Short mmCIF file of the C-alpha atoms (twelve columns), coordinates in Angstrom:
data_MODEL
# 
_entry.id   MODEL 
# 
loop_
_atom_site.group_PDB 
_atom_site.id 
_atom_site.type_symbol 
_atom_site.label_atom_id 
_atom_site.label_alt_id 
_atom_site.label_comp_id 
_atom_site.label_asym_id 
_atom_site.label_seq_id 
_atom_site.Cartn_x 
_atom_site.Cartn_y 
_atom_site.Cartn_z 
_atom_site.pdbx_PDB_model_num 
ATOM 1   C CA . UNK A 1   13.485  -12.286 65.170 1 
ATOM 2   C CA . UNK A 2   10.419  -10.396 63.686 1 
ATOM 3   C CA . UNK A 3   8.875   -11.728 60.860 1 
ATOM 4   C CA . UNK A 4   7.174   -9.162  58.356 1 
ATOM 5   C CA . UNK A 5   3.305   -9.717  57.744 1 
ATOM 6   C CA . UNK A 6   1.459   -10.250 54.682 1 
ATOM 7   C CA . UNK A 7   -0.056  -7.344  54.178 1 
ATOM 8   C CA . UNK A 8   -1.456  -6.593  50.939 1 
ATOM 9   C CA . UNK A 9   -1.363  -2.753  50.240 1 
ATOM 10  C CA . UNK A 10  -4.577  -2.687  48.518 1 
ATOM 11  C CA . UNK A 11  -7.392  -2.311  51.297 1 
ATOM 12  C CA . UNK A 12  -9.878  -2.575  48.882 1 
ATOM 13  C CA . UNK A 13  -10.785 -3.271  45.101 1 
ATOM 14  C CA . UNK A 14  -13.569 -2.696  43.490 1 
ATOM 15  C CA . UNK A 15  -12.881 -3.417  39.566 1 
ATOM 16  C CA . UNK A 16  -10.636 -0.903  37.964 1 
ATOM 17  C CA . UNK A 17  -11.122 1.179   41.682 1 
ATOM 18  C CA . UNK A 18  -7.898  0.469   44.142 1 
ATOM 19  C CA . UNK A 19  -8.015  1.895   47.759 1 
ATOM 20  C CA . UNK A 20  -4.681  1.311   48.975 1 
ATOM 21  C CA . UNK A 21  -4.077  1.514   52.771 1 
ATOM 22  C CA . UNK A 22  -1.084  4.179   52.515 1 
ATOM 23  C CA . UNK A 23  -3.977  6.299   51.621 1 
ATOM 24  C CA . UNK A 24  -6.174  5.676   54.054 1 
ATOM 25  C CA . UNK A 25  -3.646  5.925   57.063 1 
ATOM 26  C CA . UNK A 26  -3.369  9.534   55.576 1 
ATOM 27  C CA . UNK A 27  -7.301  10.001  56.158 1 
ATOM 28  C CA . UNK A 28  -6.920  8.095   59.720 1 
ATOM 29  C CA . UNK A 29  -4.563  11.264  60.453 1 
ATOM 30  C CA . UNK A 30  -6.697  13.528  59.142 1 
ATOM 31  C CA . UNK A 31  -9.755  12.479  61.296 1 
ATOM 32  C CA . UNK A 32  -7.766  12.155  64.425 1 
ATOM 33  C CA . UNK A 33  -6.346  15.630  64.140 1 
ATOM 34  C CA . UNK A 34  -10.256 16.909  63.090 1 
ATOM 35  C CA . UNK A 35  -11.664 14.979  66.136 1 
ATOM 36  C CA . UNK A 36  -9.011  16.680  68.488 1 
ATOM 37  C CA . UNK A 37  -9.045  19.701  67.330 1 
ATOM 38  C CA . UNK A 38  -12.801 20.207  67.967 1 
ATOM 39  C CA . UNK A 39  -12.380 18.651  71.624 1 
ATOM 40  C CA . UNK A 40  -10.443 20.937  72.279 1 
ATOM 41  C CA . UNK A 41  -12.536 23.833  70.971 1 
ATOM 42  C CA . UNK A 42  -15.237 22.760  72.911 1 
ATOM 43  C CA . UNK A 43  -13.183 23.181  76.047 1 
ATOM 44  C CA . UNK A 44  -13.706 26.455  77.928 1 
ATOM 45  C CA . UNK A 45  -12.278 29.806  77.269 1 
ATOM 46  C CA . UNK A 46  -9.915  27.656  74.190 1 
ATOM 47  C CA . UNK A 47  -9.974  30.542  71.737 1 
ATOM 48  C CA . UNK A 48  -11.740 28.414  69.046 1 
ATOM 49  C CA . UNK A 49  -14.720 27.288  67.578 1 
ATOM 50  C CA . UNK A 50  -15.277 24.148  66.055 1 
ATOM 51  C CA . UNK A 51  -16.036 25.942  62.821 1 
ATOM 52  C CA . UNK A 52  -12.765 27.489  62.985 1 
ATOM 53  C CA . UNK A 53  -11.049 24.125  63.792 1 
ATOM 54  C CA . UNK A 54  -13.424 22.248  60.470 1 
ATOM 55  C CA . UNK A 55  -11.613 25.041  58.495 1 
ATOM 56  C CA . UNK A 56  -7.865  24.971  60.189 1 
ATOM 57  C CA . UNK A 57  -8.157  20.829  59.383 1 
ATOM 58  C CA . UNK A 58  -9.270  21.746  55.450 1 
ATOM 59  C CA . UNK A 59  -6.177  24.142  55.054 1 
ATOM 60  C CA . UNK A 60  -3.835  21.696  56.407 1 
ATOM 61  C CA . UNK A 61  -5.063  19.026  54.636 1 
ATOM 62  C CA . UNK A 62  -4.578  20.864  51.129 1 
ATOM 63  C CA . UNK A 63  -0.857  21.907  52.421 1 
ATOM 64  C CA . UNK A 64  0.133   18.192  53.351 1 
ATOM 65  C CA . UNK A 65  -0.760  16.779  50.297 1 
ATOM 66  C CA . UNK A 66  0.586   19.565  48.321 1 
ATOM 67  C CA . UNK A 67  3.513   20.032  49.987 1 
ATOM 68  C CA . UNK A 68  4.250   16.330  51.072 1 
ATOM 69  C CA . UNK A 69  4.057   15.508  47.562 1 
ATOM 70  C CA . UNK A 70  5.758   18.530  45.781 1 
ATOM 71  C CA . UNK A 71  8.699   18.200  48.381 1 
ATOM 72  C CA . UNK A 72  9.543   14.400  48.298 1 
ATOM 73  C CA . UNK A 73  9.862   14.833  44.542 1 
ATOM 74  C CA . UNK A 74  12.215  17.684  44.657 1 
ATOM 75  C CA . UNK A 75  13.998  16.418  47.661 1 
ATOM 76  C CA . UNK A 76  14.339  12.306  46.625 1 
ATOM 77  C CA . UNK A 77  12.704  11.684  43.377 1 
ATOM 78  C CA . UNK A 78  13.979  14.722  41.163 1 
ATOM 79  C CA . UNK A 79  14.883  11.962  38.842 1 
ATOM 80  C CA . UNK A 80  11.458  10.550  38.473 1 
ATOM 81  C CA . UNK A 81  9.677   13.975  38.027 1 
ATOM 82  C CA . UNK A 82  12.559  15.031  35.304 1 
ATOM 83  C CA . UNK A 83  10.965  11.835  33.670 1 
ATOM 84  C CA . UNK A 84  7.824   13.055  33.308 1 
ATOM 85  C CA . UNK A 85  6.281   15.909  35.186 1 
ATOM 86  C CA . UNK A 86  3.265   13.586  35.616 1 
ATOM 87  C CA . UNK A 87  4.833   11.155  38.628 1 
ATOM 88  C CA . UNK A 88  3.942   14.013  41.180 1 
ATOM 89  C CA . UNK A 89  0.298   12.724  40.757 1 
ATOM 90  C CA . UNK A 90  0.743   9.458   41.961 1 
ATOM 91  C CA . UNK A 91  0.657   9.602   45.430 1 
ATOM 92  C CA . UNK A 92  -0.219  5.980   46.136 1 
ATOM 93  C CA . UNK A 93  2.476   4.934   45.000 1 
ATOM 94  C CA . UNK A 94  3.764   6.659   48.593 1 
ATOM 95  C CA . UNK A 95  6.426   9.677   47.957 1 
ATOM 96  C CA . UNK A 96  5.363   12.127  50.377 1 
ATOM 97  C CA . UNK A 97  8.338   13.823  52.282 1 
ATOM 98  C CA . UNK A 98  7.162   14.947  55.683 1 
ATOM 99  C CA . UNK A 99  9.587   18.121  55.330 1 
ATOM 100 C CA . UNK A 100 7.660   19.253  51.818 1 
ATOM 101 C CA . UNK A 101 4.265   18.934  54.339 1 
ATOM 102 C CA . UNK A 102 5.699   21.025  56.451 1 
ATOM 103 C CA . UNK A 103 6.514   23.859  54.506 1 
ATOM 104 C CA . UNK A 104 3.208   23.477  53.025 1 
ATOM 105 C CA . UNK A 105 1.822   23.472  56.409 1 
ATOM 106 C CA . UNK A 106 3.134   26.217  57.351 1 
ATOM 107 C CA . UNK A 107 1.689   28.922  54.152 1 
ATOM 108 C CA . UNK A 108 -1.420  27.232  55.412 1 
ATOM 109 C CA . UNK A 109 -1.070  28.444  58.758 1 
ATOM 110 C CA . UNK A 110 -0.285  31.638  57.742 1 
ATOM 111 C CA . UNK A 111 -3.209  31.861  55.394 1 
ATOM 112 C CA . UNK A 112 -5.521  30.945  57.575 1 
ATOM 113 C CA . UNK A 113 -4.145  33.114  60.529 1 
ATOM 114 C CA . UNK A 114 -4.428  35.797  58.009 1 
ATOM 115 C CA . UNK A 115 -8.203  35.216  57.210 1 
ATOM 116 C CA . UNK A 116 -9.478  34.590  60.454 1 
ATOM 117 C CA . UNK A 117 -6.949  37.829  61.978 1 
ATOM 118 C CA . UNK A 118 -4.920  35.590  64.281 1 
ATOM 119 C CA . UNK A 119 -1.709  35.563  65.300 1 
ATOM 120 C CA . UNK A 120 0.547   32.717  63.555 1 
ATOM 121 C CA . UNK A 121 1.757   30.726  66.464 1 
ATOM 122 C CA . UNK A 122 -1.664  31.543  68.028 1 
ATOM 123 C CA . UNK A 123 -2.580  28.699  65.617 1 
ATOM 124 C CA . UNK A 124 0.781   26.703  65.360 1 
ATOM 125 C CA . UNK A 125 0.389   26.316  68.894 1 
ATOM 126 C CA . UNK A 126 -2.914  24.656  68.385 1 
ATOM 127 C CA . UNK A 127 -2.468  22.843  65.346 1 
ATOM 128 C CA . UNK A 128 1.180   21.314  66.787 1 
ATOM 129 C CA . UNK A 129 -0.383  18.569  69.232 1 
ATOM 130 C CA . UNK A 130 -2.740  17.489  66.670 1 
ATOM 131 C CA . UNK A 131 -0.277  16.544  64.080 1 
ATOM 132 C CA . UNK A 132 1.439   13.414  65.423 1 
ATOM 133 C CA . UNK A 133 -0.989  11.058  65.601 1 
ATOM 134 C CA . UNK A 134 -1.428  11.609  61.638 1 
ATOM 135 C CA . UNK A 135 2.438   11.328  61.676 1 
ATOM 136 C CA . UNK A 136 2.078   8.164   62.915 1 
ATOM 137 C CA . UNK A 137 -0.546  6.598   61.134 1 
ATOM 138 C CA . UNK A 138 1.315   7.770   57.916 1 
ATOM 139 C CA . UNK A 139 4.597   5.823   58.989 1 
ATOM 140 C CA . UNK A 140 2.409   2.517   59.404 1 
ATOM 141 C CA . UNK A 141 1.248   3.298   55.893 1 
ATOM 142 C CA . UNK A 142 5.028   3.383   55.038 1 
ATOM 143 C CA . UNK A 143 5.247   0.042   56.675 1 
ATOM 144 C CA . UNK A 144 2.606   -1.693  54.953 1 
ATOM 145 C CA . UNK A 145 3.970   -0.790  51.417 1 
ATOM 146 C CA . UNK A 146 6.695   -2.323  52.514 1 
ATOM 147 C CA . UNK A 147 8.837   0.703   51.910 1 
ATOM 148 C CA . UNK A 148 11.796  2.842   54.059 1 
ATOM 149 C CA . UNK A 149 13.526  0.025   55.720 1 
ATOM 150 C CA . UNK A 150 16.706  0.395   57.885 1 
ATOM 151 C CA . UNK A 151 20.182  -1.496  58.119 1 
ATOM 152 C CA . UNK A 152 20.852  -5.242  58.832 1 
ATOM 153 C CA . UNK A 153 20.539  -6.040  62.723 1 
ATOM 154 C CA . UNK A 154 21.546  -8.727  64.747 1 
ATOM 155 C CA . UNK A 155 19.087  -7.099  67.734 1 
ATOM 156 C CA . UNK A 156 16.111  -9.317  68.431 1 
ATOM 157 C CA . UNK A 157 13.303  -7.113  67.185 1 
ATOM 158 C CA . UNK A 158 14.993  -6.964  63.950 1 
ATOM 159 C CA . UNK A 159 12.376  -8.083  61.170 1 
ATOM 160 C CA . UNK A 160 13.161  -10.458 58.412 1 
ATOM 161 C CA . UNK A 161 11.532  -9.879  55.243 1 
ATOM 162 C CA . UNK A 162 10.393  -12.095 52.466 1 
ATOM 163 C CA . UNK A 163 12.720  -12.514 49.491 1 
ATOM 164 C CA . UNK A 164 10.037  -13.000 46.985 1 
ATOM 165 C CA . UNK A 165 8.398   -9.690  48.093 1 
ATOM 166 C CA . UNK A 166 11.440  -7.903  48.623 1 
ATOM 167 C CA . UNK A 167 14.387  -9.040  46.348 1 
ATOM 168 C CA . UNK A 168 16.602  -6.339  46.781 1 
ATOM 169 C CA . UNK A 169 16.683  -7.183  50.211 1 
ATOM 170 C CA . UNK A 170 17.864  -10.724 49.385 1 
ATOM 171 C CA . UNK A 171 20.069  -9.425  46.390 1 
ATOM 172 C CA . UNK A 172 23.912  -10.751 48.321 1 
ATOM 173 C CA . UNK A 173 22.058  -13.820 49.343 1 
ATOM 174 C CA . UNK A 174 22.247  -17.209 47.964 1 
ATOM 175 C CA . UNK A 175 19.635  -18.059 45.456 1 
ATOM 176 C CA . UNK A 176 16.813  -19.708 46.786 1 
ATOM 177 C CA . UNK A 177 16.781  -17.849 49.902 1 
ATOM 178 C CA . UNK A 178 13.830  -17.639 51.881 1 
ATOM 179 C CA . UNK A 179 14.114  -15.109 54.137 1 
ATOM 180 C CA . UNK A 180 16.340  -11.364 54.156 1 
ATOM 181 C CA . UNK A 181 19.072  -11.201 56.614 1 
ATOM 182 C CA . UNK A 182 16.907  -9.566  59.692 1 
ATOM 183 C CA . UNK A 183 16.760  -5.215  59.469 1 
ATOM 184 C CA . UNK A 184 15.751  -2.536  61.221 1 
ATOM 185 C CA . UNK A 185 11.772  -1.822  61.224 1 
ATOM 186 C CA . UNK A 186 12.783  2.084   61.060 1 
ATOM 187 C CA . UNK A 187 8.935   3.377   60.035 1 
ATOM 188 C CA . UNK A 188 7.925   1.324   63.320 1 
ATOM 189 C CA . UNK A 189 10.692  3.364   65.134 1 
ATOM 190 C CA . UNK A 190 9.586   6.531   64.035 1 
ATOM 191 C CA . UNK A 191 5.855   5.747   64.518 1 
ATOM 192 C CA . UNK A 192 6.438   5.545   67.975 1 
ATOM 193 C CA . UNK A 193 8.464   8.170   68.531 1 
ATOM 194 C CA . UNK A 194 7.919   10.859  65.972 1 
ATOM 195 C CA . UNK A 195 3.863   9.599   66.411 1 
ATOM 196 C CA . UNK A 196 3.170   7.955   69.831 1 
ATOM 197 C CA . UNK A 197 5.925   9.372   72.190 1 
ATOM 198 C CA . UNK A 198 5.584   13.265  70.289 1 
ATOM 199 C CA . UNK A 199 1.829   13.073  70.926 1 
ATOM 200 C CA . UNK A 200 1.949   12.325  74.292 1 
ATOM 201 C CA . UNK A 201 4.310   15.030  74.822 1 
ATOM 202 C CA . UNK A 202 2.990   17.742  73.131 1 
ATOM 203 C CA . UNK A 203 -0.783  16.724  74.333 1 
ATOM 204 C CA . UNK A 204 0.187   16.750  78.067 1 
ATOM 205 C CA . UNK A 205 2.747   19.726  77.455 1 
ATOM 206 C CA . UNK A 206 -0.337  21.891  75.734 1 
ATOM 207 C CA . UNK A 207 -3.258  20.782  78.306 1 
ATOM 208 C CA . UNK A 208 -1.938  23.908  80.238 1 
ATOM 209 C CA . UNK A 209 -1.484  27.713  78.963 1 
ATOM 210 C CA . UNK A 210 1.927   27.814  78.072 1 
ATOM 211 C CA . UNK A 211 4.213   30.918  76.282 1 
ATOM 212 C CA . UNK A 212 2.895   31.332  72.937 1 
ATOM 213 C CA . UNK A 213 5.448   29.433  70.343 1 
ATOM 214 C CA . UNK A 214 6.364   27.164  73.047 1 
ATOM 215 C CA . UNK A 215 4.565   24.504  71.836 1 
ATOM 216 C CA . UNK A 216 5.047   25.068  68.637 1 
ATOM 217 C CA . UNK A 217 8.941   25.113  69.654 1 
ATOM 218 C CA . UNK A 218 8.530   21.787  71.328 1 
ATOM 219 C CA . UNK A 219 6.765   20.116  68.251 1 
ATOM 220 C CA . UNK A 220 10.116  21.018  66.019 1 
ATOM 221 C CA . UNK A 221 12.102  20.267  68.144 1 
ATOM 222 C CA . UNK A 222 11.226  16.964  69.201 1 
ATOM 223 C CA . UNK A 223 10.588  16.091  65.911 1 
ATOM 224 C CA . UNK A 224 13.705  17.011  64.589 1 
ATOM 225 C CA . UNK A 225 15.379  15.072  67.140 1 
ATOM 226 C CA . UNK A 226 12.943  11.924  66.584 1 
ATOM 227 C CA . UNK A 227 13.822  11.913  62.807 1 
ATOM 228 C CA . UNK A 228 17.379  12.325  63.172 1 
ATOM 229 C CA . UNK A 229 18.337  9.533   65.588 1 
ATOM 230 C CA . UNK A 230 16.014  7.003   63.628 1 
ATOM 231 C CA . UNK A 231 18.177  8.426   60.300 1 
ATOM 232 C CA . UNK A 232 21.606  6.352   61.560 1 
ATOM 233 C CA . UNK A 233 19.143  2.886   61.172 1 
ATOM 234 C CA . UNK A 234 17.227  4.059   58.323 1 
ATOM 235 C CA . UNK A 235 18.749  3.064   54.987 1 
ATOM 236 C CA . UNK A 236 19.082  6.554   53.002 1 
ATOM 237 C CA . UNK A 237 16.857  6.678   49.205 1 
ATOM 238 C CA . UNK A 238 19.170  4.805   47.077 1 
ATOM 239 C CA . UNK A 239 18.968  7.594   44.465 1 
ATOM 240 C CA . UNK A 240 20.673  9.960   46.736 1 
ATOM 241 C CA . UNK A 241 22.518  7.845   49.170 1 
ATOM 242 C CA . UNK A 242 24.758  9.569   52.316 1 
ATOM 243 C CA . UNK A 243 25.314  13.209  51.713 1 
ATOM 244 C CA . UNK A 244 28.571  13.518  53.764 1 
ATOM 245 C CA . UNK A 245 30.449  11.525  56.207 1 
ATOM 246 C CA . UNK A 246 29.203  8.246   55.807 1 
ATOM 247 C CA . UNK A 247 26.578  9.133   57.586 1 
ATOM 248 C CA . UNK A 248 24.772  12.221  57.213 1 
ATOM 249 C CA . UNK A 249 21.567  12.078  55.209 1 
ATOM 250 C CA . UNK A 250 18.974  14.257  53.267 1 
ATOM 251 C CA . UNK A 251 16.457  13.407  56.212 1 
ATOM 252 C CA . UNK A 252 19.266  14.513  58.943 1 
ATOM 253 C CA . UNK A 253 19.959  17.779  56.739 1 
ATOM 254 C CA . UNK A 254 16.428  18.722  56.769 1 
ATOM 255 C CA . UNK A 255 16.039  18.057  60.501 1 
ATOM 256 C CA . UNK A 256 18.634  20.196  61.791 1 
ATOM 257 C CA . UNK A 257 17.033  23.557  60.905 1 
ATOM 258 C CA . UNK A 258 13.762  22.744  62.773 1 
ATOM 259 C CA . UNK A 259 15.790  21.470  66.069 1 
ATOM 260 C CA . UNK A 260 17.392  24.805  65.606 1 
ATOM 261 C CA . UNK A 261 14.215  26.552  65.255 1 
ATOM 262 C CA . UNK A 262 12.254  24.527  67.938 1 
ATOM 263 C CA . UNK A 263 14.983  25.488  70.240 1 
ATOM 264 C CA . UNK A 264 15.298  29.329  69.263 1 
ATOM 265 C CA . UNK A 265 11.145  29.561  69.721 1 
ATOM 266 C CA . UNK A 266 11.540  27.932  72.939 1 
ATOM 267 C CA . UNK A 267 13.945  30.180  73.960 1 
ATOM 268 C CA . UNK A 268 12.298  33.092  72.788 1 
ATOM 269 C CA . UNK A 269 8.828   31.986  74.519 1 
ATOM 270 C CA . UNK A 270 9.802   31.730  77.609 1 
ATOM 271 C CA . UNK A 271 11.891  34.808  77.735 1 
ATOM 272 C CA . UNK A 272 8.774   36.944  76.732 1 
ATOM 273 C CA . UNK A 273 6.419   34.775  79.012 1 
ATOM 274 C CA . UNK A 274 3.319   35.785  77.498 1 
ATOM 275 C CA . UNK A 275 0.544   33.183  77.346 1 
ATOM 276 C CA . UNK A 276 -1.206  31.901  74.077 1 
# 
């Protein structure tokens, strides 16, 4: 079995200052997605400018935050904003719901489309491979806080945590206990597929002219899949718990629109066939 690291979630203090490393994995992202996004500018006949792509990256990076942020605390942590209005400001605590980003993705998209007279999935389509790799660096920043575990597993890459660090974890154990009964490493999971495996994807699936909306088609709909299959490991918020069935949760609910929709824009793209 795995054994989880001591990681401190603090990166850095400097007196009162704390840089925590959830935050920085959401600047990693950031950068990764800038750096891309102006390669592939500077490649010929793109479209783009790396102007264009300096202001695509500053839009997007207002609508994750404000999105990510509004949308985890109206989709899991209701509760805590109820209690005062003033818990939507602290994002290092973590909170961020990658559906919320989305959505405020999206009015980004369309704002910028708007100001720069572009089509929207003329910029979806471009913005879509660059996202993952922020994706993932945000679900190792879940990891290090130590925070969206999955079930109990007997498999061998099952990771036990430290009781001390994690007592709920240990909470049906005897006292004294050392170590948690092994789980499932569920951000890991969906680093590598909703991150790693989605990137590669959509990077090789983009690197020629496709439809327009096909890539943005393939982006939701891969993710949608990703994040529902890791959902049946992934221990659901405990202030919501399963929705229906003993199984279904908020983050399967909110995945099965964009599969949907991935699959309707694919369909869609490659009956018009025009390129993007």
């Amino acid at each position: 079995m795995l054994t989880y690291p001591d990681i401190d979630p603090v990166a850095l203090g400097l007196g009162p200052l704390r840089i925590h490393w959830y935050g920085l994995m959401y600047l990693v992202g950031f950068a990764a997605a800038w750096m891309l996004g102006r390669w592939r500018a500077g490649q010929p006949q793109s479209g783009w400018t790396t102007e264009m792509v300096d202001d695509l990256i500053f839009y997007g990076v207002i609508g994750t935050i404000l999105g990510g942020r509004l949308g985890y605390m109206l989709f899991y942590g209701f509760d805590q904003l109820a209690a005062n209005p003033l818990n939507i400001l602290k994002v290092w605590e973590g909170g961020m719901a990658f559906h919320g980003g989305l959505i405020g993705v999206l009015i980004a998209i369309y704002l910028f489309a708007r100001r720069h007279r572009m089509r929207f999935f003329q910029v979806g389509d471009f913005l879509a491979p660059l996202v993952p790799l922020g994706l993932f660096a945000g679900r190792i920043g879940n990891f290090i806080n130590g925070e969206l575990w999955g079930h109990r597993t007997d498999l061998p890459w099952g990771m036990r945590l430290p009781c001390l660090e994690f007592p709920a974890q240990c909470a049906d154990l005897p006292q004294g206990t050392v170590w948690s009964i092994p789980v499932h490493a569920s951000q890991l999971y969906q680093a590598a597929l909703e991150g790693l495996a989605l990137f590669i994807v959509l990077w090789i699936f983009s690197s020629k002219p496709r439809p327009m909306m096909a890539v943005s088609g393939v982006f939701l709909l891969g993710y949608g899949l990703s994040r529902f299959a890791v959902e049946f490991v992934r221990v659901p918020d405990a202030q919501i718990g399963y929705l229906a069935f003993g199984w279904l949760t908020m983050g399967q609910l909110l995945s099965m629109p964009m599969i949907l929709f991935g699959a309707l824009l694919l369909a869609l793209a490659y009956r018009r066939r025009p390129s993007s």
